[in-house]
Amino acid sequence: MAVGAEATISTVHVEQGLEAKKFERFVVNRPGVVYSVLPGLAGLSPRSCQVVDISRGGACLQMFTTIGLPDHYYLSFAGLAVRIGCAEIHRLDGRVGVRFIKLLPEGLLSKIVRGDFMAGDNLPGRVRFQ
């Protein structure tokens, strides 16, 4: 996968059923927003986070607090019209490991790692769910 040279590459294992998959993990340290669904589907509650690293299968997030954070939520980036469905796999203090509900397409991962979405080439008001 061709991505920016500034990204640090390591490996992460994502358990899916009986088979474990191995994905390249990129250290990005980018700000993000986690959206959790309010009780009764009354709306979305945003919470700021720092995306420490990311792969096609999941990410590591750093938050000020995880109090009241549910086990499932959406991850979003400013300037990128996509919300990525996440399932929490571990939590320690403010650090949270998530598995993506659906694997990220390589092109979307590349945009996140390289920061292409900061160029503003997305139409405002259009949010896709992944």
Short mmCIF file of N, CA, C and O in Angstrom, two decimals:
data_model
loop_
_atom_site.label_atom_id
_atom_site.label_comp_id
_atom_site.label_asym_id
_atom_site.label_seq_id
_atom_site.Cartn_x
_atom_site.Cartn_y
_atom_site.Cartn_z
N MET A 1 0.85 -1.17 0.00
CA MET A 1 0.00 0.00 0.00
C MET A 1 0.89 1.22 0.00
O MET A 1 1.79 1.34 0.81
N ALA A 2 0.66 2.15 -0.90
CA ALA A 2 1.45 3.36 -0.97
C ALA A 2 0.82 4.43 -0.08
O ALA A 2 -0.28 4.87 -0.32
N VAL A 3 1.55 4.81 0.94
CA VAL A 3 1.08 5.86 1.83
C VAL A 3 2.24 6.78 2.13
O VAL A 3 3.37 6.51 1.76
N GLY A 4 1.96 7.87 2.84
CA GLY A 4 2.97 8.85 3.16
C GLY A 4 4.15 8.26 3.91
O GLY A 4 4.01 7.40 4.76
N ALA A 5 5.35 8.73 3.59
CA ALA A 5 6.57 8.21 4.21
C ALA A 5 6.65 8.54 5.69
O ALA A 5 7.37 7.89 6.43
N GLU A 6 5.91 9.55 6.13
CA GLU A 6 5.97 9.95 7.54
C GLU A 6 5.26 8.96 8.47
O GLU A 6 5.41 9.01 9.67
N ALA A 7 4.49 8.06 7.92
CA ALA A 7 3.74 7.10 8.74
C ALA A 7 4.68 6.02 9.25
O ALA A 7 5.56 5.55 8.55
N THR A 8 4.51 5.64 10.50
CA THR A 8 5.25 4.54 11.08
C THR A 8 4.41 3.29 10.92
O THR A 8 3.23 3.28 11.21
N ILE A 9 5.04 2.21 10.47
CA ILE A 9 4.31 0.98 10.21
C ILE A 9 4.67 -0.06 11.27
O ILE A 9 5.81 -0.26 11.61
N SER A 10 3.67 -0.70 11.81
CA SER A 10 3.85 -1.85 12.68
C SER A 10 2.73 -2.82 12.36
O SER A 10 2.10 -2.71 11.33
N THR A 11 2.44 -3.76 13.24
CA THR A 11 1.44 -4.78 12.94
C THR A 11 0.42 -4.86 14.06
O THR A 11 0.75 -4.67 15.22
N VAL A 12 -0.84 -5.11 13.71
CA VAL A 12 -1.90 -5.31 14.68
C VAL A 12 -2.69 -6.55 14.28
O VAL A 12 -2.86 -6.83 13.10
N HIS A 13 -3.12 -7.32 15.26
CA HIS A 13 -3.95 -8.49 15.00
C HIS A 13 -5.39 -8.15 15.36
O HIS A 13 -5.64 -7.59 16.40
N VAL A 14 -6.30 -8.48 14.48
CA VAL A 14 -7.72 -8.26 14.74
C VAL A 14 -8.40 -9.62 14.71
O VAL A 14 -8.33 -10.33 13.71
N GLU A 15 -9.02 -9.99 15.79
CA GLU A 15 -9.70 -11.27 15.91
C GLU A 15 -11.09 -11.14 15.31
O GLU A 15 -11.86 -10.28 15.70
N GLN A 16 -11.42 -11.98 14.35
CA GLN A 16 -12.74 -11.98 13.74
C GLN A 16 -13.23 -13.42 13.70
O GLN A 16 -12.81 -14.18 12.85
N GLY A 17 -14.09 -13.76 14.64
CA GLY A 17 -14.57 -15.13 14.71
C GLY A 17 -13.43 -16.06 15.05
O GLY A 17 -12.67 -15.81 15.97
N LEU A 18 -13.26 -17.10 14.27
CA LEU A 18 -12.21 -18.07 14.55
C LEU A 18 -10.90 -17.73 13.86
O LEU A 18 -9.88 -18.32 14.16
N GLU A 19 -10.92 -16.79 12.93
CA GLU A 19 -9.69 -16.48 12.22
C GLU A 19 -9.15 -15.12 12.64
O GLU A 19 -9.88 -14.18 12.89
N ALA A 20 -7.84 -15.06 12.79
CA ALA A 20 -7.18 -13.81 13.12
C ALA A 20 -6.62 -13.22 11.84
O ALA A 20 -6.07 -13.93 11.02
N LYS A 21 -6.78 -11.92 11.65
CA LYS A 21 -6.24 -11.26 10.47
C LYS A 21 -5.15 -10.30 10.91
O LYS A 21 -5.20 -9.74 11.99
N LYS A 22 -4.20 -10.09 10.05
CA LYS A 22 -3.07 -9.25 10.36
C LYS A 22 -3.09 -8.05 9.41
O LYS A 22 -3.19 -8.24 8.20
N PHE A 23 -3.00 -6.85 9.96
CA PHE A 23 -3.05 -5.64 9.15
C PHE A 23 -1.87 -4.74 9.47
O PHE A 23 -1.41 -4.71 10.61
N GLU A 24 -1.44 -3.98 8.48
CA GLU A 24 -0.44 -2.95 8.73
C GLU A 24 -1.08 -1.87 9.58
O GLU A 24 -2.21 -1.46 9.32
N ARG A 25 -0.36 -1.38 10.56
CA ARG A 25 -0.86 -0.32 11.43
C ARG A 25 0.00 0.91 11.20
O ARG A 25 1.22 0.82 11.16
N PHE A 26 -0.66 2.07 11.05
CA PHE A 26 0.03 3.31 10.77
C PHE A 26 -0.13 4.28 11.93
O PHE A 26 -1.26 4.57 12.33
N VAL A 27 0.96 4.78 12.46
CA VAL A 27 0.91 5.77 13.53
C VAL A 27 0.59 7.11 12.89
O VAL A 27 1.34 7.60 12.05
N VAL A 28 -0.57 7.69 13.25
CA VAL A 28 -1.02 8.93 12.61
C VAL A 28 -1.15 10.10 13.57
O VAL A 28 -1.01 11.25 13.17
N ASN A 29 -1.48 9.87 14.83
CA ASN A 29 -1.65 10.94 15.82
C ASN A 29 -2.48 12.10 15.26
O ASN A 29 -2.02 13.24 15.23
N ARG A 30 -3.68 11.79 14.81
CA ARG A 30 -4.60 12.79 14.25
C ARG A 30 -5.81 12.97 15.17
O ARG A 30 -6.29 12.01 15.76
N PRO A 31 -6.33 14.20 15.24
CA PRO A 31 -7.56 14.39 16.02
C PRO A 31 -8.75 13.75 15.32
O PRO A 31 -8.81 13.70 14.09
N GLY A 32 -9.66 13.23 16.12
CA GLY A 32 -10.88 12.63 15.60
C GLY A 32 -12.03 12.92 16.54
O GLY A 32 -11.86 13.56 17.59
N VAL A 33 -13.20 12.45 16.17
CA VAL A 33 -14.39 12.61 17.00
C VAL A 33 -15.09 11.26 17.05
O VAL A 33 -15.26 10.61 16.02
N VAL A 34 -15.46 10.85 18.26
CA VAL A 34 -16.24 9.63 18.46
C VAL A 34 -17.69 10.05 18.70
O VAL A 34 -17.95 10.93 19.51
N TYR A 35 -18.63 9.45 17.95
CA TYR A 35 -20.05 9.74 18.11
C TYR A 35 -20.73 8.50 18.68
O TYR A 35 -20.70 7.44 18.05
N SER A 36 -21.33 8.64 19.85
CA SER A 36 -22.12 7.54 20.41
C SER A 36 -23.60 7.88 20.27
O SER A 36 -23.99 9.04 20.29
N VAL A 37 -24.40 6.84 20.10
CA VAL A 37 -25.84 7.02 19.93
C VAL A 37 -26.47 7.22 21.31
O VAL A 37 -26.22 6.45 22.24
N LEU A 38 -27.27 8.27 21.45
CA LEU A 38 -27.95 8.56 22.71
C LEU A 38 -29.08 7.56 22.97
O LEU A 38 -29.63 6.99 22.01
N PRO A 39 -29.45 7.35 24.22
CA PRO A 39 -30.56 6.43 24.55
C PRO A 39 -31.82 6.80 23.78
O PRO A 39 -32.13 7.98 23.58
N GLY A 40 -32.55 5.78 23.34
CA GLY A 40 -33.78 5.99 22.59
C GLY A 40 -33.53 6.53 21.19
O GLY A 40 -34.43 7.09 20.58
N LEU A 41 -32.30 6.39 20.70
CA LEU A 41 -31.92 6.90 19.38
C LEU A 41 -32.22 8.38 19.24
O LEU A 41 -32.60 8.86 18.17
N ALA A 42 -32.05 9.11 20.35
CA ALA A 42 -32.40 10.53 20.40
C ALA A 42 -31.38 11.42 19.68
O ALA A 42 -31.59 12.62 19.57
N GLY A 43 -30.29 10.87 19.22
CA GLY A 43 -29.28 11.67 18.53
C GLY A 43 -27.90 11.10 18.77
O GLY A 43 -27.74 9.98 19.26
N LEU A 44 -26.88 11.90 18.43
CA LEU A 44 -25.50 11.49 18.59
C LEU A 44 -24.80 12.40 19.59
O LEU A 44 -25.02 13.60 19.59
N SER A 45 -23.95 11.80 20.41
CA SER A 45 -23.17 12.55 21.38
C SER A 45 -21.70 12.53 20.95
O SER A 45 -21.09 11.47 20.93
N PRO A 46 -21.13 13.71 20.60
CA PRO A 46 -19.74 13.74 20.15
C PRO A 46 -18.75 13.78 21.32
O PRO A 46 -19.06 14.30 22.39
N ARG A 47 -17.58 13.21 21.09
CA ARG A 47 -16.50 13.22 22.08
C ARG A 47 -15.18 13.29 21.31
O ARG A 47 -14.93 12.48 20.44
N SER A 48 -14.33 14.25 21.67
CA SER A 48 -13.03 14.39 21.01
C SER A 48 -12.09 13.25 21.37
O SER A 48 -12.14 12.73 22.48
N CYS A 49 -11.23 12.90 20.43
CA CYS A 49 -10.22 11.88 20.68
C CYS A 49 -9.00 12.16 19.82
O CYS A 49 -9.04 12.98 18.91
N GLN A 50 -7.94 11.46 20.11
CA GLN A 50 -6.73 11.48 19.30
C GLN A 50 -6.57 10.07 18.75
O GLN A 50 -6.56 9.11 19.52
N VAL A 51 -6.49 9.93 17.43
CA VAL A 51 -6.28 8.61 16.82
C VAL A 51 -4.77 8.38 16.82
O VAL A 51 -4.03 9.02 16.08
N VAL A 52 -4.33 7.47 17.69
CA VAL A 52 -2.91 7.19 17.86
C VAL A 52 -2.39 6.42 16.65
O VAL A 52 -1.39 6.79 16.05
N ASP A 53 -3.07 5.33 16.31
CA ASP A 53 -2.71 4.55 15.13
C ASP A 53 -3.97 3.95 14.53
O ASP A 53 -5.01 3.89 15.17
N ILE A 54 -3.83 3.51 13.26
CA ILE A 54 -4.99 3.00 12.54
C ILE A 54 -4.54 1.94 11.54
O ILE A 54 -3.41 1.97 11.05
N SER A 55 -5.44 0.99 11.27
CA SER A 55 -5.22 -0.04 10.25
C SER A 55 -6.55 -0.25 9.53
O SER A 55 -7.55 0.39 9.86
N ARG A 56 -6.58 -1.16 8.57
CA ARG A 56 -7.85 -1.47 7.90
C ARG A 56 -8.85 -2.09 8.86
O ARG A 56 -10.04 -1.97 8.68
N GLY A 57 -8.36 -2.74 9.93
CA GLY A 57 -9.24 -3.46 10.84
C GLY A 57 -9.57 -2.79 12.14
O GLY A 57 -10.49 -3.19 12.84
N GLY A 58 -8.85 -1.71 12.50
CA GLY A 58 -9.12 -1.08 13.79
C GLY A 58 -8.20 0.10 14.05
O GLY A 58 -7.43 0.52 13.19
N ALA A 59 -8.28 0.62 15.28
CA ALA A 59 -7.50 1.79 15.65
C ALA A 59 -7.27 1.83 17.15
O ALA A 59 -7.96 1.15 17.92
N CYS A 60 -6.32 2.63 17.56
CA CYS A 60 -6.08 2.93 18.96
C CYS A 60 -6.42 4.40 19.17
O CYS A 60 -5.91 5.26 18.45
N LEU A 61 -7.29 4.68 20.12
CA LEU A 61 -7.75 6.04 20.39
C LEU A 61 -7.33 6.47 21.78
O LEU A 61 -7.31 5.66 22.70
N GLN A 62 -7.02 7.74 21.92
CA GLN A 62 -6.72 8.32 23.23
C GLN A 62 -7.79 9.37 23.52
O GLN A 62 -8.06 10.22 22.68
N MET A 63 -8.42 9.27 24.72
CA MET A 63 -9.48 10.21 25.11
C MET A 63 -9.19 10.78 26.49
O MET A 63 -8.51 10.15 27.29
N PHE A 64 -9.73 11.96 26.73
CA PHE A 64 -9.57 12.57 28.04
C PHE A 64 -10.23 11.70 29.11
O PHE A 64 -9.68 11.49 30.17
N THR A 65 -11.42 11.22 28.81
CA THR A 65 -12.12 10.32 29.73
C THR A 65 -12.97 9.34 28.93
O THR A 65 -13.46 9.67 27.85
N THR A 66 -13.15 8.15 29.48
CA THR A 66 -13.99 7.15 28.84
C THR A 66 -15.26 6.91 29.66
O THR A 66 -16.04 6.01 29.35
N ILE A 67 -15.48 7.72 30.68
CA ILE A 67 -16.67 7.58 31.52
C ILE A 67 -17.92 7.80 30.66
O ILE A 67 -18.03 8.80 29.95
N GLY A 68 -18.84 6.86 30.70
CA GLY A 68 -20.08 6.97 29.94
C GLY A 68 -19.97 6.57 28.48
O GLY A 68 -20.95 6.65 27.74
N LEU A 69 -18.79 6.15 28.06
CA LEU A 69 -18.59 5.75 26.66
C LEU A 69 -19.12 4.33 26.46
O LEU A 69 -18.72 3.41 27.17
N PRO A 70 -20.04 4.13 25.50
CA PRO A 70 -20.57 2.77 25.26
C PRO A 70 -19.52 1.90 24.55
O PRO A 70 -18.42 2.36 24.23
N ASP A 71 -19.87 0.66 24.26
CA ASP A 71 -18.96 -0.27 23.60
C ASP A 71 -18.96 -0.15 22.08
O ASP A 71 -18.06 -0.67 21.43
N HIS A 72 -19.97 0.51 21.51
CA HIS A 72 -20.07 0.68 20.06
C HIS A 72 -20.31 2.15 19.75
O HIS A 72 -21.13 2.79 20.42
N TYR A 73 -19.61 2.68 18.73
CA TYR A 73 -19.74 4.08 18.36
C TYR A 73 -19.17 4.28 16.97
O TYR A 73 -18.71 3.33 16.33
N TYR A 74 -19.20 5.52 16.51
CA TYR A 74 -18.67 5.89 15.20
C TYR A 74 -17.45 6.76 15.39
O TYR A 74 -17.42 7.61 16.28
N LEU A 75 -16.45 6.60 14.52
CA LEU A 75 -15.26 7.43 14.51
C LEU A 75 -15.32 8.30 13.26
O LEU A 75 -15.65 7.82 12.17
N SER A 76 -14.98 9.57 13.42
CA SER A 76 -15.00 10.50 12.31
C SER A 76 -13.79 11.41 12.38
O SER A 76 -13.20 11.60 13.45
N PHE A 77 -13.43 11.98 11.24
CA PHE A 77 -12.33 12.94 11.15
C PHE A 77 -12.86 14.23 10.55
O PHE A 77 -13.65 14.19 9.60
N ALA A 78 -12.42 15.37 11.07
CA ALA A 78 -12.82 16.67 10.51
C ALA A 78 -12.36 16.73 9.05
O ALA A 78 -11.23 16.37 8.74
N GLY A 79 -13.26 17.14 8.17
CA GLY A 79 -12.94 17.27 6.76
C GLY A 79 -13.12 16.00 5.95
O GLY A 79 -12.94 16.00 4.75
N LEU A 80 -13.48 14.90 6.61
CA LEU A 80 -13.69 13.63 5.91
C LEU A 80 -15.13 13.20 6.16
O LEU A 80 -15.52 12.96 7.29
N ALA A 81 -15.93 13.14 5.11
CA ALA A 81 -17.37 12.90 5.23
C ALA A 81 -17.68 11.41 5.38
O ALA A 81 -18.40 10.83 4.57
N VAL A 82 -17.12 10.78 6.41
CA VAL A 82 -17.34 9.35 6.67
C VAL A 82 -17.40 9.14 8.17
O VAL A 82 -16.67 9.78 8.92
N ARG A 83 -18.30 8.27 8.61
CA ARG A 83 -18.33 7.82 10.01
C ARG A 83 -18.04 6.33 9.98
O ARG A 83 -18.73 5.58 9.31
N ILE A 84 -17.04 5.92 10.73
CA ILE A 84 -16.57 4.53 10.73
C ILE A 84 -17.12 3.82 11.95
O ILE A 84 -16.87 4.23 13.09
N GLY A 85 -17.90 2.76 11.76
CA GLY A 85 -18.47 1.99 12.86
C GLY A 85 -17.39 1.24 13.63
O GLY A 85 -16.56 0.57 13.04
N CYS A 86 -17.40 1.37 14.96
CA CYS A 86 -16.37 0.78 15.82
C CYS A 86 -16.98 -0.07 16.93
O CYS A 86 -18.03 0.27 17.47
N ALA A 87 -16.29 -1.15 17.27
CA ALA A 87 -16.63 -1.98 18.43
C ALA A 87 -15.39 -2.00 19.32
O ALA A 87 -14.29 -2.33 18.86
N GLU A 88 -15.56 -1.63 20.57
CA GLU A 88 -14.43 -1.58 21.49
C GLU A 88 -13.93 -2.98 21.82
O GLU A 88 -14.71 -3.88 22.09
N ILE A 89 -12.60 -3.16 21.81
CA ILE A 89 -12.04 -4.46 22.18
C ILE A 89 -11.25 -4.39 23.48
O ILE A 89 -11.08 -5.41 24.15
N HIS A 90 -10.77 -3.21 23.86
CA HIS A 90 -10.15 -3.05 25.18
C HIS A 90 -10.12 -1.58 25.56
O HIS A 90 -10.20 -0.69 24.71
N ARG A 91 -10.00 -1.34 26.87
CA ARG A 91 -10.00 0.03 27.40
C ARG A 91 -9.09 0.04 28.62
O ARG A 91 -9.21 -0.78 29.51
N LEU A 92 -8.16 0.99 28.66
CA LEU A 92 -7.28 1.15 29.80
C LEU A 92 -7.04 2.64 29.99
O LEU A 92 -6.43 3.29 29.14
N ASP A 93 -7.55 3.15 31.11
CA ASP A 93 -7.51 4.60 31.37
C ASP A 93 -8.14 5.33 30.20
O ASP A 93 -9.27 5.06 29.86
N GLY A 94 -7.43 6.23 29.55
CA GLY A 94 -7.99 6.98 28.43
C GLY A 94 -7.69 6.37 27.08
O GLY A 94 -8.05 6.92 26.05
N ARG A 95 -7.01 5.24 27.06
CA ARG A 95 -6.65 4.59 25.80
C ARG A 95 -7.65 3.49 25.47
O ARG A 95 -7.95 2.66 26.32
N VAL A 96 -8.15 3.50 24.23
CA VAL A 96 -9.18 2.56 23.80
C VAL A 96 -8.75 1.90 22.49
O VAL A 96 -8.33 2.60 21.56
N GLY A 97 -8.86 0.58 22.43
CA GLY A 97 -8.62 -0.15 21.20
C GLY A 97 -9.96 -0.52 20.58
O GLY A 97 -10.84 -1.01 21.28
N VAL A 98 -10.12 -0.25 19.28
CA VAL A 98 -11.37 -0.56 18.61
C VAL A 98 -11.12 -1.43 17.38
O VAL A 98 -10.06 -1.35 16.76
N ARG A 99 -12.12 -2.25 17.07
CA ARG A 99 -12.15 -3.00 15.82
C ARG A 99 -13.23 -2.34 14.97
O ARG A 99 -14.30 -1.99 15.47
N PHE A 100 -12.96 -2.16 13.70
CA PHE A 100 -13.95 -1.59 12.81
C PHE A 100 -14.99 -2.65 12.46
O PHE A 100 -14.65 -3.80 12.23
N ILE A 101 -16.25 -2.24 12.42
CA ILE A 101 -17.35 -3.15 12.10
C ILE A 101 -17.15 -3.70 10.68
O ILE A 101 -17.43 -4.86 10.41
N LYS A 102 -16.65 -2.87 9.80
CA LYS A 102 -16.40 -3.25 8.41
C LYS A 102 -14.97 -2.80 8.08
O LYS A 102 -14.56 -1.71 8.47
N LEU A 103 -14.20 -3.63 7.39
CA LEU A 103 -12.83 -3.25 7.04
C LEU A 103 -12.82 -1.95 6.24
O LEU A 103 -13.67 -1.74 5.37
N LEU A 104 -11.85 -1.09 6.54
CA LEU A 104 -11.71 0.15 5.78
C LEU A 104 -11.21 -0.15 4.37
O LEU A 104 -10.27 -0.94 4.22
N PRO A 105 -11.80 0.46 3.37
CA PRO A 105 -11.24 0.33 2.03
C PRO A 105 -9.82 0.93 2.01
O PRO A 105 -9.55 1.90 2.72
N GLU A 106 -8.93 0.36 1.21
CA GLU A 106 -7.54 0.83 1.16
C GLU A 106 -7.45 2.32 0.82
O GLU A 106 -6.62 3.03 1.38
N GLY A 107 -8.31 2.79 -0.09
CA GLY A 107 -8.27 4.20 -0.47
C GLY A 107 -8.61 5.13 0.69
O GLY A 107 -7.99 6.18 0.85
N LEU A 108 -9.59 4.74 1.51
CA LEU A 108 -9.96 5.56 2.67
C LEU A 108 -8.85 5.55 3.70
O LEU A 108 -8.49 6.59 4.25
N LEU A 109 -8.26 4.38 3.96
CA LEU A 109 -7.14 4.31 4.90
C LEU A 109 -5.99 5.19 4.43
O LEU A 109 -5.39 5.92 5.22
N SER A 110 -5.70 5.14 3.15
CA SER A 110 -4.63 5.95 2.59
C SER A 110 -4.90 7.44 2.79
O SER A 110 -4.01 8.21 3.15
N LYS A 111 -6.15 7.87 2.57
CA LYS A 111 -6.52 9.28 2.80
C LYS A 111 -6.30 9.68 4.25
O LYS A 111 -5.81 10.76 4.54
N ILE A 112 -6.69 8.81 5.18
CA ILE A 112 -6.55 9.11 6.60
C ILE A 112 -5.07 9.21 6.97
O ILE A 112 -4.65 10.15 7.64
N VAL A 113 -4.29 8.26 6.51
CA VAL A 113 -2.86 8.24 6.85
C VAL A 113 -2.14 9.44 6.25
O VAL A 113 -1.34 10.08 6.91
N ARG A 114 -2.43 9.76 5.00
CA ARG A 114 -1.76 10.87 4.33
C ARG A 114 -2.37 12.22 4.68
O ARG A 114 -1.75 13.25 4.43
N GLY A 115 -3.59 12.24 5.20
CA GLY A 115 -4.23 13.52 5.53
C GLY A 115 -4.82 14.23 4.34
O GLY A 115 -5.04 15.42 4.36
N ASP A 116 -5.13 13.49 3.24
CA ASP A 116 -5.70 14.09 2.03
C ASP A 116 -7.00 14.83 2.29
O ASP A 116 -7.32 15.80 1.62
N PHE A 117 -7.78 14.37 3.27
CA PHE A 117 -9.09 14.96 3.52
C PHE A 117 -8.96 16.39 4.02
O PHE A 117 -9.90 17.16 3.97
N MET A 118 -7.80 16.79 4.50
CA MET A 118 -7.62 18.16 4.98
C MET A 118 -7.65 19.17 3.84
O MET A 118 -7.79 20.34 4.04
N ALA A 119 -7.54 18.69 2.59
CA ALA A 119 -7.58 19.57 1.43
C ALA A 119 -8.99 20.07 1.16
O ALA A 119 -9.19 20.99 0.39
N GLY A 120 -10.00 19.44 1.78
CA GLY A 120 -11.37 19.92 1.65
C GLY A 120 -12.04 19.55 0.35
O GLY A 120 -12.86 20.30 -0.15
N ASP A 121 -11.70 18.40 -0.23
CA ASP A 121 -12.30 18.02 -1.51
C ASP A 121 -13.60 17.23 -1.34
O ASP A 121 -14.11 16.66 -2.29
N ASN A 122 -14.18 17.25 -0.15
CA ASN A 122 -15.45 16.56 0.10
C ASN A 122 -16.60 17.56 0.10
O ASN A 122 -16.44 18.70 0.48
N LEU A 123 -17.75 17.11 -0.33
CA LEU A 123 -18.92 17.97 -0.32
C LEU A 123 -19.45 18.12 1.10
O LEU A 123 -19.59 17.14 1.82
N PRO A 124 -19.73 19.34 1.56
CA PRO A 124 -20.24 19.52 2.92
C PRO A 124 -21.64 18.92 3.06
O PRO A 124 -22.42 18.92 2.12
N GLY A 125 -21.92 18.40 4.24
CA GLY A 125 -23.25 17.90 4.54
C GLY A 125 -23.49 16.46 4.10
O GLY A 125 -24.53 15.90 4.39
N ARG A 126 -22.55 15.87 3.42
CA ARG A 126 -22.70 14.48 2.98
C ARG A 126 -21.85 13.59 3.86
O ARG A 126 -20.63 13.65 3.83
N VAL A 127 -22.47 12.77 4.66
CA VAL A 127 -21.77 11.86 5.55
C VAL A 127 -22.12 10.44 5.16
O VAL A 127 -23.28 10.08 5.07
N ARG A 128 -21.09 9.63 4.90
CA ARG A 128 -21.29 8.22 4.60
C ARG A 128 -20.93 7.42 5.82
O ARG A 128 -20.03 7.77 6.57
N PHE A 129 -21.63 6.32 6.03
CA PHE A 129 -21.34 5.42 7.14
C PHE A 129 -20.55 4.24 6.60
O PHE A 129 -20.89 3.70 5.55
N GLN A 130 -19.50 3.83 7.31
CA GLN A 130 -18.68 2.69 6.91
C GLN A 130 -18.93 1.55 7.84
O GLN A 130 -19.12 1.70 8.98
#
